[in-house]
């Protein structure tokens, strides 16, 4: 997606009232998840000019109904909140895959049986740093997550994640994610 397209979109929604601005930001950023092309997406909402963190907290249930996604609040400070929006059915299926389960078991998730159990461990790790395995919850390829953690420098492309292995597949996926965002962007602007 071009920088000009993004700038035009953000310029267009800047005049929205705070609530509509928040909905637009969430719909745009979570578009690949909303369109079921991605398992999960992260967003940090801040209290600054628009106090998006507080606004989202106040209207949490209504906003989540609009998005149609599950969510888990991973980290909260006085002025920000990090939220994982996800598709529960897809994430549960991924967490049951043997290679994913074994990978996470070795990173301290051994006694996890539910998505909530996994999220509690992830939340505790986020209090210290951003754990590299967060990519599992976002649907990134496990081989790329492992290569990233090893500090491998010879990545093949960068988009929504650093791709170390299947460049063609990653580029198609990045394009699919961008197309979801473009579609959502058009839907938001049509409603004005």
Coordinates of N, CA and C in Angstrom, one line a residue:
X1 N 0.8 -1.2 0.0 CA 0.0 0.0 0.0 C 0.9 1.2 0.0
X2 N 0.6 2.2 -0.8 CA 1.4 3.4 -0.9 C 1.3 4.3 0.3
X3 N 2.3 5.0 0.5 CA 2.3 6.0 1.6 C 1.3 7.1 1.3
X4 N 1.1 7.5 0.0 CA 0.1 8.5 -0.3 C -1.3 8.0 0.0
X5 N -1.6 6.8 -0.3 CA -2.9 6.2 0.0 C -3.2 6.3 1.5
X6 N -2.2 5.9 2.3 CA -2.3 5.9 3.7 C -2.5 7.4 4.2
X7 N -1.7 8.3 3.7 CA -1.8 9.7 4.1 C -3.2 10.2 3.8
X8 N -3.7 9.9 2.6 CA -5.0 10.4 2.2 C -6.1 9.8 3.1
X9 N -6.0 8.6 3.4 CA -7.0 7.9 4.3 C -7.0 8.6 5.7
X10 N -5.8 8.7 6.3 CA -5.7 9.3 7.6 C -6.2 10.8 7.6
X11 N -5.9 11.5 6.5 CA -6.3 12.9 6.4 C -7.9 12.9 6.3
X12 N -8.5 12.0 5.6 CA -9.9 11.9 5.5 C -10.6 11.6 6.8
X13 N -10.1 10.8 7.6 CA -10.7 10.4 8.9 C -10.4 11.3 10.0
X14 N -9.4 12.2 9.8 CA -9.0 13.1 10.9 C -10.1 14.0 11.4
X15 N -11.0 14.3 10.6 CA -12.1 15.2 11.0 C -13.3 14.5 11.7
X16 N -13.2 13.1 11.7 CA -14.3 12.3 12.3 C -14.3 12.7 13.8
X17 N -15.5 12.5 14.4 CA -15.5 12.6 15.9 C -14.7 11.5 16.5
X18 N -14.4 11.6 17.8 CA -13.5 10.6 18.4 C -13.9 9.2 18.2
X19 N -15.2 8.9 18.5 CA -15.7 7.6 18.4 C -15.6 7.0 17.0
X20 N -16.0 7.8 16.0 CA -15.9 7.3 14.6 C -14.5 7.1 14.2
X21 N -13.6 8.0 14.6 CA -12.2 7.9 14.3 C -11.7 6.6 14.9
X22 N -12.0 6.3 16.1 CA -11.5 5.0 16.8 C -12.0 3.8 16.0
X23 N -13.3 3.8 15.7 CA -13.9 2.7 14.9 C -13.1 2.5 13.6
X24 N -12.9 3.7 12.9 CA -12.2 3.6 11.6 C -10.8 3.1 11.7
X25 N -10.0 3.5 12.8 CA -8.7 3.1 13.0 C -8.7 1.5 13.3
X26 N -9.6 1.1 14.1 CA -9.7 -0.3 14.4 C -10.0 -1.1 13.2
X27 N -11.1 -0.7 12.4 CA -11.5 -1.5 11.2 C -10.3 -1.5 10.2
X28 N -9.7 -0.4 10.0 CA -8.6 -0.4 9.1 C -7.4 -1.3 9.5
X29 N -7.0 -1.2 10.7 CA -5.8 -2.0 11.2 C -6.1 -3.4 11.3
X30 N -7.4 -3.8 11.7 CA -7.8 -5.2 11.9 C -8.4 -5.8 10.6
X31 N -8.4 -5.1 9.5 CA -9.0 -5.5 8.3 C -8.6 -6.9 7.9
X32 N -7.3 -7.3 7.9 CA -7.0 -8.7 7.5 C -7.6 -9.7 8.5
X33 N -7.8 -9.4 9.7 CA -8.5 -10.3 10.7 C -10.0 -10.3 10.4
X34 N -10.5 -9.1 10.3 CA -12.0 -9.0 10.0 C -12.4 -9.8 8.8
X35 N -11.5 -9.7 7.7 CA -11.8 -10.4 6.5 C -11.3 -11.9 6.5
X36 N -10.9 -12.4 7.7 CA -10.5 -13.7 7.9 C -9.3 -14.2 7.1
X37 N -8.4 -13.3 6.8 CA -7.2 -13.6 6.1 C -6.0 -13.8 7.0
X38 N -6.2 -13.4 8.3 CA -5.2 -13.4 9.3 C -5.8 -13.8 10.6
X39 N -5.1 -14.6 11.4 CA -5.6 -15.1 12.7 C -5.8 -14.0 13.7
X40 N -4.8 -13.1 13.8 CA -4.9 -12.1 14.9 C -4.1 -10.8 14.5
X41 N -4.4 -9.8 15.2 CA -3.7 -8.5 15.0 C -3.6 -7.7 16.3
X42 N -2.5 -7.0 16.4 CA -2.2 -6.2 17.6 C -2.4 -4.7 17.3
X43 N -2.9 -4.0 18.3 CA -3.0 -2.6 18.2 C -2.8 -2.0 19.6
X44 N -2.1 -0.9 19.6 CA -2.0 -0.1 20.9 C -2.8 1.1 20.7
X45 N -3.7 1.4 21.7 CA -4.5 2.6 21.7 C -3.9 3.5 22.8
X46 N -3.8 4.8 22.5 CA -3.2 5.7 23.4 C -4.2 6.8 23.9
X47 N -4.0 7.3 25.0 CA -4.7 8.5 25.5 C -3.8 9.6 25.1
X48 N -4.2 10.4 24.1 CA -3.4 11.6 23.8 C -4.5 12.6 23.3
X49 N -4.4 13.2 22.2 CA -5.4 14.2 21.8 C -6.8 13.6 21.8
X50 N -7.0 12.4 21.5 CA -8.3 11.8 21.3 C -8.7 10.8 22.5
X51 N -7.8 10.5 23.3 CA -8.0 9.5 24.4 C -8.7 8.2 24.0
X52 N -8.0 7.6 23.0 CA -8.6 6.4 22.4 C -8.7 5.2 23.3
X53 N -7.7 5.1 24.2 CA -7.7 4.0 25.2 C -9.0 4.1 26.1
X54 N -9.2 5.3 26.6 CA -10.4 5.4 27.5 C -11.7 5.3 26.7
X55 N -11.7 5.8 25.5 CA -12.9 5.7 24.7 C -13.2 4.3 24.3
X56 N -12.2 3.5 24.0 CA -12.4 2.1 23.7 C -12.9 1.3 25.0
X57 N -12.3 1.7 26.1 CA -12.7 1.0 27.4 C -14.2 1.3 27.6
X58 N -14.6 2.5 27.4 CA -16.0 3.0 27.7 C -17.0 2.3 26.8
X59 N -16.6 2.0 25.5 CA -17.5 1.5 24.5 C -17.1 0.1 24.1
X60 N -16.3 -0.6 24.9 CA -15.7 -1.9 24.6 C -16.7 -2.9 23.9
X61 N -17.8 -3.2 24.5 CA -18.7 -4.2 24.0 C -19.3 -3.8 22.7
X62 N -19.7 -2.5 22.6 CA -20.3 -2.0 21.3 C -19.2 -2.1 20.2
X63 N -18.0 -1.7 20.5 CA -16.9 -1.7 19.5 C -16.6 -3.2 19.0
X64 N -16.5 -4.1 20.0 CA -16.2 -5.4 19.7 C -17.4 -6.1 18.9
X65 N -18.6 -5.7 19.1 CA -19.7 -6.2 18.3 C -19.6 -5.7 16.8
X66 N -19.2 -4.4 16.7 CA -19.0 -3.9 15.3 C -17.9 -4.6 14.6
X67 N -16.8 -4.9 15.3 CA -15.6 -5.6 14.7 C -15.9 -7.1 14.4
X68 N -16.7 -7.7 15.3 CA -17.0 -9.1 15.2 C -15.8 -10.0 15.5
X69 N -14.9 -9.5 16.3 CA -13.7 -10.3 16.7 C -13.6 -10.5 18.2
X70 N -12.9 -11.6 18.5 CA -12.6 -11.8 19.9 C -11.4 -10.9 20.3
X71 N -11.1 -10.7 21.5 CA -10.0 -9.8 21.9 C -9.5 -10.2 23.3
X72 N -8.2 -9.8 23.5 CA -7.6 -10.0 24.8 C -6.7 -8.8 25.0
X73 N -6.9 -8.2 26.2 CA -6.0 -7.0 26.5 C -4.7 -7.5 27.1
X74 N -3.7 -7.4 26.4 CA -2.4 -7.9 26.8 C -1.6 -7.1 27.7
X75 N -1.6 -5.8 27.6 CA -0.8 -4.9 28.4 C -1.5 -3.6 28.5
X76 N -1.6 -3.0 29.8 CA -2.2 -1.8 30.0 C -1.3 -0.9 30.9
X77 N -1.2 0.4 30.5 CA -0.6 1.4 31.3 C -1.6 2.5 31.5
X78 N -1.2 3.5 32.2 CA -2.2 4.6 32.5 C -2.6 5.2 31.2
X79 N -1.7 5.3 30.2 CA -2.1 6.0 28.9 C -2.1 5.1 27.7
X80 N -2.0 3.8 27.8 CA -2.1 3.0 26.6 C -2.6 1.6 27.0
X81 N -3.1 0.9 25.9 CA -3.5 -0.4 26.1 C -3.2 -1.2 24.8
X82 N -2.6 -2.4 25.0 CA -2.2 -3.2 23.8 C -3.2 -4.3 23.8
X83 N -3.9 -4.4 22.6 CA -5.0 -5.4 22.5 C -4.7 -6.3 21.3
X84 N -4.9 -7.6 21.6 CA -4.9 -8.6 20.5 C -6.3 -8.9 20.1
X85 N -6.6 -8.6 18.9 CA -7.9 -9.0 18.3 C -7.6 -10.3 17.5
X86 N -8.6 -11.3 17.6 CA -8.3 -12.5 16.9 C -9.6 -13.3 16.6
X87 N -9.4 -14.3 15.8 CA -10.5 -15.2 15.4 C -10.3 -16.5 16.3
X88 N -11.1 -16.7 17.3 CA -10.9 -17.7 18.2 C -10.8 -19.1 17.6
X89 N -11.7 -19.5 16.7 CA -11.7 -20.8 16.1 C -10.4 -21.1 15.4
X90 N -9.9 -20.1 14.6 CA -8.6 -20.3 13.9 C -7.4 -20.4 14.9
X91 N -7.5 -19.5 15.9 CA -6.3 -19.6 16.8 C -6.3 -20.9 17.6
X92 N -7.5 -21.4 18.1 CA -7.5 -22.6 18.8 C -7.0 -23.8 17.9
X93 N -7.4 -23.8 16.6 CA -6.9 -24.8 15.7 C -5.3 -24.7 15.6
X94 N -4.8 -23.5 15.5 CA -3.4 -23.3 15.3 C -2.6 -23.8 16.6
X95 N -3.2 -23.5 17.7 CA -2.5 -23.8 19.0 C -2.5 -25.3 19.2
X96 N -3.4 -26.0 18.5 CA -3.4 -27.5 18.7 C -2.5 -28.2 17.7
X97 N -1.9 -27.5 16.8 CA -1.0 -28.1 15.8 C 0.2 -28.6 16.6
X98 N 0.7 -29.8 16.3 CA 1.8 -30.4 17.1 C 3.0 -29.5 17.1
X99 N 3.4 -29.0 15.9 CA 4.7 -28.2 15.8 C 4.5 -26.9 16.6
X100 N 3.3 -26.3 16.6 CA 3.1 -25.1 17.4 C 3.1 -25.4 18.9
X101 N 2.3 -26.4 19.2 CA 2.2 -26.8 20.6 C 3.6 -27.1 21.2
X102 N 4.4 -27.9 20.5 CA 5.8 -28.2 21.0 C 6.6 -27.0 21.1
X103 N 6.5 -26.1 20.1 CA 7.3 -24.9 20.1 C 7.0 -24.1 21.4
X104 N 5.7 -23.9 21.6 CA 5.3 -23.0 22.7 C 5.5 -23.7 24.1
X105 N 5.4 -25.0 24.1 CA 5.7 -25.8 25.3 C 7.1 -25.5 25.8
X106 N 8.0 -25.4 24.9 CA 9.4 -25.2 25.2 C 9.7 -23.8 25.6
X107 N 8.7 -22.9 25.5 CA 8.9 -21.5 25.8 C 8.1 -21.1 27.1
X108 N 7.6 -22.1 27.8 CA 6.9 -21.8 29.0 C 5.4 -21.9 29.0
X109 N 4.8 -22.4 27.9 CA 3.4 -22.5 27.7 C 2.9 -24.0 27.9
X110 N 3.7 -24.8 28.6 CA 3.5 -26.2 28.7 C 2.1 -26.6 29.3
X111 N 1.7 -25.9 30.3 CA 0.4 -26.3 31.0 C -0.8 -25.5 30.4
X112 N -0.7 -25.0 29.3 CA -1.8 -24.3 28.7 C -2.7 -25.2 27.9
X113 N -4.0 -25.0 28.2 CA -5.0 -25.9 27.6 C -6.1 -25.0 26.8
X114 N -6.2 -23.8 27.2 CA -7.2 -22.9 26.5 C -6.4 -21.7 26.0
X115 N -7.1 -20.9 25.1 CA -6.5 -19.7 24.6 C -6.2 -18.7 25.8
X116 N -7.1 -18.7 26.7 CA -6.9 -17.8 27.9 C -5.6 -18.2 28.6
X117 N -5.4 -19.5 28.8 CA -4.1 -19.9 29.4 C -2.9 -19.4 28.7
X118 N -3.0 -19.5 27.4 CA -1.8 -19.0 26.5 C -1.7 -17.5 26.7
X119 N -2.8 -16.8 26.7 CA -2.8 -15.4 26.8 C -2.2 -14.9 28.1
X120 N -2.5 -15.6 29.2 CA -2.0 -15.3 30.5 C -0.5 -15.4 30.5
X121 N 0.1 -16.4 29.9 CA 1.5 -16.6 29.8 C 2.1 -15.4 29.0
X122 N 1.5 -15.2 27.8 CA 1.9 -14.2 26.9 C 1.9 -12.8 27.6
X123 N 0.8 -12.5 28.4 CA 0.7 -11.3 29.1 C 1.9 -11.1 30.1
X124 N 2.2 -12.2 30.8 CA 3.2 -12.1 31.8 C 4.6 -11.8 31.2
X125 N 4.8 -12.4 30.0 CA 6.1 -12.1 29.3 C 6.1 -10.7 28.8
X126 N 5.0 -10.2 28.4 CA 5.0 -8.8 27.9 C 5.3 -7.8 28.9
X127 N 5.2 -8.1 30.2 CA 5.5 -7.2 31.2 C 7.0 -6.9 31.3
X128 N 7.8 -7.8 30.6 CA 9.2 -7.7 30.6 C 9.7 -7.2 29.2
X129 N 9.3 -7.8 28.2 CA 9.7 -7.6 26.8 C 8.6 -8.0 25.9
X130 N 8.9 -7.8 24.6 CA 7.9 -8.3 23.6 C 8.5 -9.7 23.1
X131 N 7.8 -10.8 23.6 CA 8.3 -12.1 23.2 C 8.2 -12.4 21.7
X132 N 9.2 -13.0 21.2 CA 9.2 -13.3 19.7 C 8.1 -14.2 19.3
X133 N 7.6 -15.1 20.2 CA 6.6 -16.1 19.9 C 5.2 -15.4 19.7
X134 N 5.1 -14.1 19.9 CA 3.8 -13.5 19.7 C 3.4 -13.6 18.2
X135 N 4.3 -13.9 17.3 CA 4.0 -14.1 15.9 C 3.1 -15.3 15.7
X136 N 3.2 -16.3 16.7 CA 2.3 -17.5 16.6 C 0.8 -17.0 16.7
X137 N 0.6 -16.1 17.6 CA -0.8 -15.6 17.8 C -1.3 -14.7 16.7
X138 N -0.4 -14.2 15.9 CA -0.7 -13.4 14.7 C -0.8 -14.1 13.4
X139 N -0.4 -15.4 13.5 CA -0.5 -16.3 12.3 C 0.7 -16.3 11.4
X140 N 1.8 -15.8 11.9 CA 3.0 -15.8 11.1 C 3.6 -17.2 11.0
X141 N 4.3 -17.5 9.9 CA 4.9 -18.8 9.7 C 5.9 -19.1 10.8
X142 N 5.7 -20.4 11.4 CA 6.6 -20.8 12.5 C 8.1 -20.7 12.1
X143 N 8.4 -21.1 10.8 CA 9.8 -21.1 10.4 C 10.4 -19.7 10.4
X144 N 9.6 -18.7 10.1 CA 10.0 -17.3 10.1 C 10.2 -16.8 11.5
X145 N 9.3 -17.3 12.4 CA 9.4 -16.9 13.8 C 10.7 -17.4 14.4
X146 N 11.0 -18.7 14.1 CA 12.2 -19.3 14.7 C 13.4 -18.6 14.1
X147 N 13.4 -18.4 12.8 CA 14.6 -17.7 12.2 C 14.8 -16.3 12.8
X148 N 13.7 -15.6 13.0 CA 13.8 -14.3 13.6 C 14.4 -14.3 15.0
X149 N 14.0 -15.3 15.8 CA 14.6 -15.4 17.1 C 16.0 -15.8 17.1
X150 N 16.5 -16.5 16.1 CA 17.9 -16.9 16.0 C 18.7 -15.8 15.6
X151 N 18.1 -14.7 15.2 CA 18.9 -13.5 14.8 C 19.4 -13.6 13.4
X152 N 18.8 -14.5 12.6 CA 19.2 -14.7 11.2 C 19.0 -13.4 10.5
X153 N 20.1 -13.0 9.8 CA 20.1 -11.7 9.1 C 19.7 -11.8 7.6
X154 N 19.7 -12.9 7.0 CA 19.4 -13.0 5.6 C 18.0 -13.2 5.3
X155 N 17.1 -12.3 5.7 CA 15.7 -12.4 5.4 C 15.5 -12.0 3.9
X156 N 14.4 -12.6 3.4 CA 14.2 -12.4 1.9 C 13.3 -11.2 1.6
X157 N 12.4 -10.8 2.5 CA 11.6 -9.7 2.4 C 11.0 -9.3 3.7
X158 N 10.5 -8.1 3.8 CA 9.8 -7.6 5.0 C 8.5 -7.0 4.6
X159 N 7.5 -7.3 5.4 CA 6.2 -6.8 5.2 C 5.5 -6.7 6.6
X160 N 4.6 -7.6 6.8 CA 3.9 -7.7 8.1 C 4.8 -8.4 9.1
X161 N 5.8 -9.2 8.6 CA 6.8 -9.8 9.4 C 8.0 -10.0 8.5
X162 N 9.2 -10.3 9.1 CA 10.4 -10.6 8.3 C 10.3 -12.0 7.8
X163 N 10.3 -12.2 6.5 CA 10.3 -13.5 5.9 C 11.7 -14.0 5.6
X164 N 12.0 -15.2 6.1 CA 13.3 -15.8 5.9 C 13.2 -17.0 5.0
X165 N 12.0 -17.5 4.7 CA 11.9 -18.8 4.0 C 11.1 -18.7 2.7
X166 N 9.8 -18.6 2.7 CA 9.1 -18.6 1.4 C 8.6 -17.2 1.0
X167 N 9.5 -16.6 0.3 CA 9.3 -15.2 -0.1 C 8.0 -15.0 -1.0
X168 N 7.8 -15.9 -2.0 CA 6.6 -15.7 -2.8 C 5.3 -15.8 -2.0
X169 N 5.3 -16.8 -1.1 CA 4.1 -17.0 -0.3 C 3.9 -15.8 0.6
X170 N 5.0 -15.3 1.2 CA 4.9 -14.1 2.1 C 4.4 -12.9 1.3
X171 N 4.9 -12.7 0.1 CA 4.5 -11.5 -0.7 C 3.0 -11.6 -1.1
X172 N 2.6 -12.8 -1.4 CA 1.1 -13.0 -1.7 C 0.3 -12.7 -0.5
X173 N 0.8 -13.1 0.7 CA 0.0 -12.9 1.9 C 0.0 -11.4 2.3
X174 N 1.2 -10.7 2.1 CA 1.2 -9.3 2.4 C 0.2 -8.5 1.5
X175 N 0.2 -8.9 0.2 CA -0.8 -8.3 -0.7 C -2.2 -8.6 -0.3
X176 N -2.5 -9.8 0.1 CA -3.9 -10.1 0.6 C -4.2 -9.2 1.8
X177 N -3.3 -9.0 2.7 CA -3.5 -8.2 3.9 C -3.8 -6.8 3.5
X178 N -2.9 -6.3 2.5 CA -3.1 -4.9 2.0 C -4.4 -4.7 1.3
X179 N -4.8 -5.7 0.6 CA -6.1 -5.6 -0.2 C -7.3 -5.6 0.8
X180 N -7.2 -6.3 1.9 CA -8.2 -6.2 3.0 C -8.3 -4.8 3.5
X181 N -7.1 -4.2 3.8 CA -7.1 -2.9 4.3 C -7.7 -1.9 3.3
X182 N -7.3 -2.0 2.1 CA -7.9 -1.1 1.0 C -9.4 -1.2 0.9
X183 N -9.9 -2.5 1.0 CA -11.4 -2.7 1.0 C -12.0 -2.0 2.2
X184 N -11.4 -2.2 3.3 CA -12.0 -1.6 4.6 C -11.9 -0.1 4.5
X185 N -10.8 0.4 4.0 CA -10.6 1.8 3.8 C -11.7 2.4 2.9
X186 N -12.0 1.8 1.8 CA -13.0 2.2 0.9 C -14.4 2.2 1.6
X187 N -14.7 1.1 2.3 CA -16.0 1.0 3.0 C -16.1 2.1 4.1
X188 N -15.1 2.5 4.8 CA -15.1 3.5 5.8 C -15.4 4.9 5.1
X189 N -14.7 5.1 4.0 CA -14.9 6.4 3.3 C -16.2 6.6 2.6
X190 N -16.7 5.4 2.1 CA -18.1 5.4 1.5 C -19.2 5.8 2.5
X191 N -19.0 5.5 3.7 CA -20.0 5.7 4.7 C -20.1 7.2 5.2
X192 N -19.1 8.0 4.7 CA -19.0 9.4 5.2 C -20.1 10.2 4.4

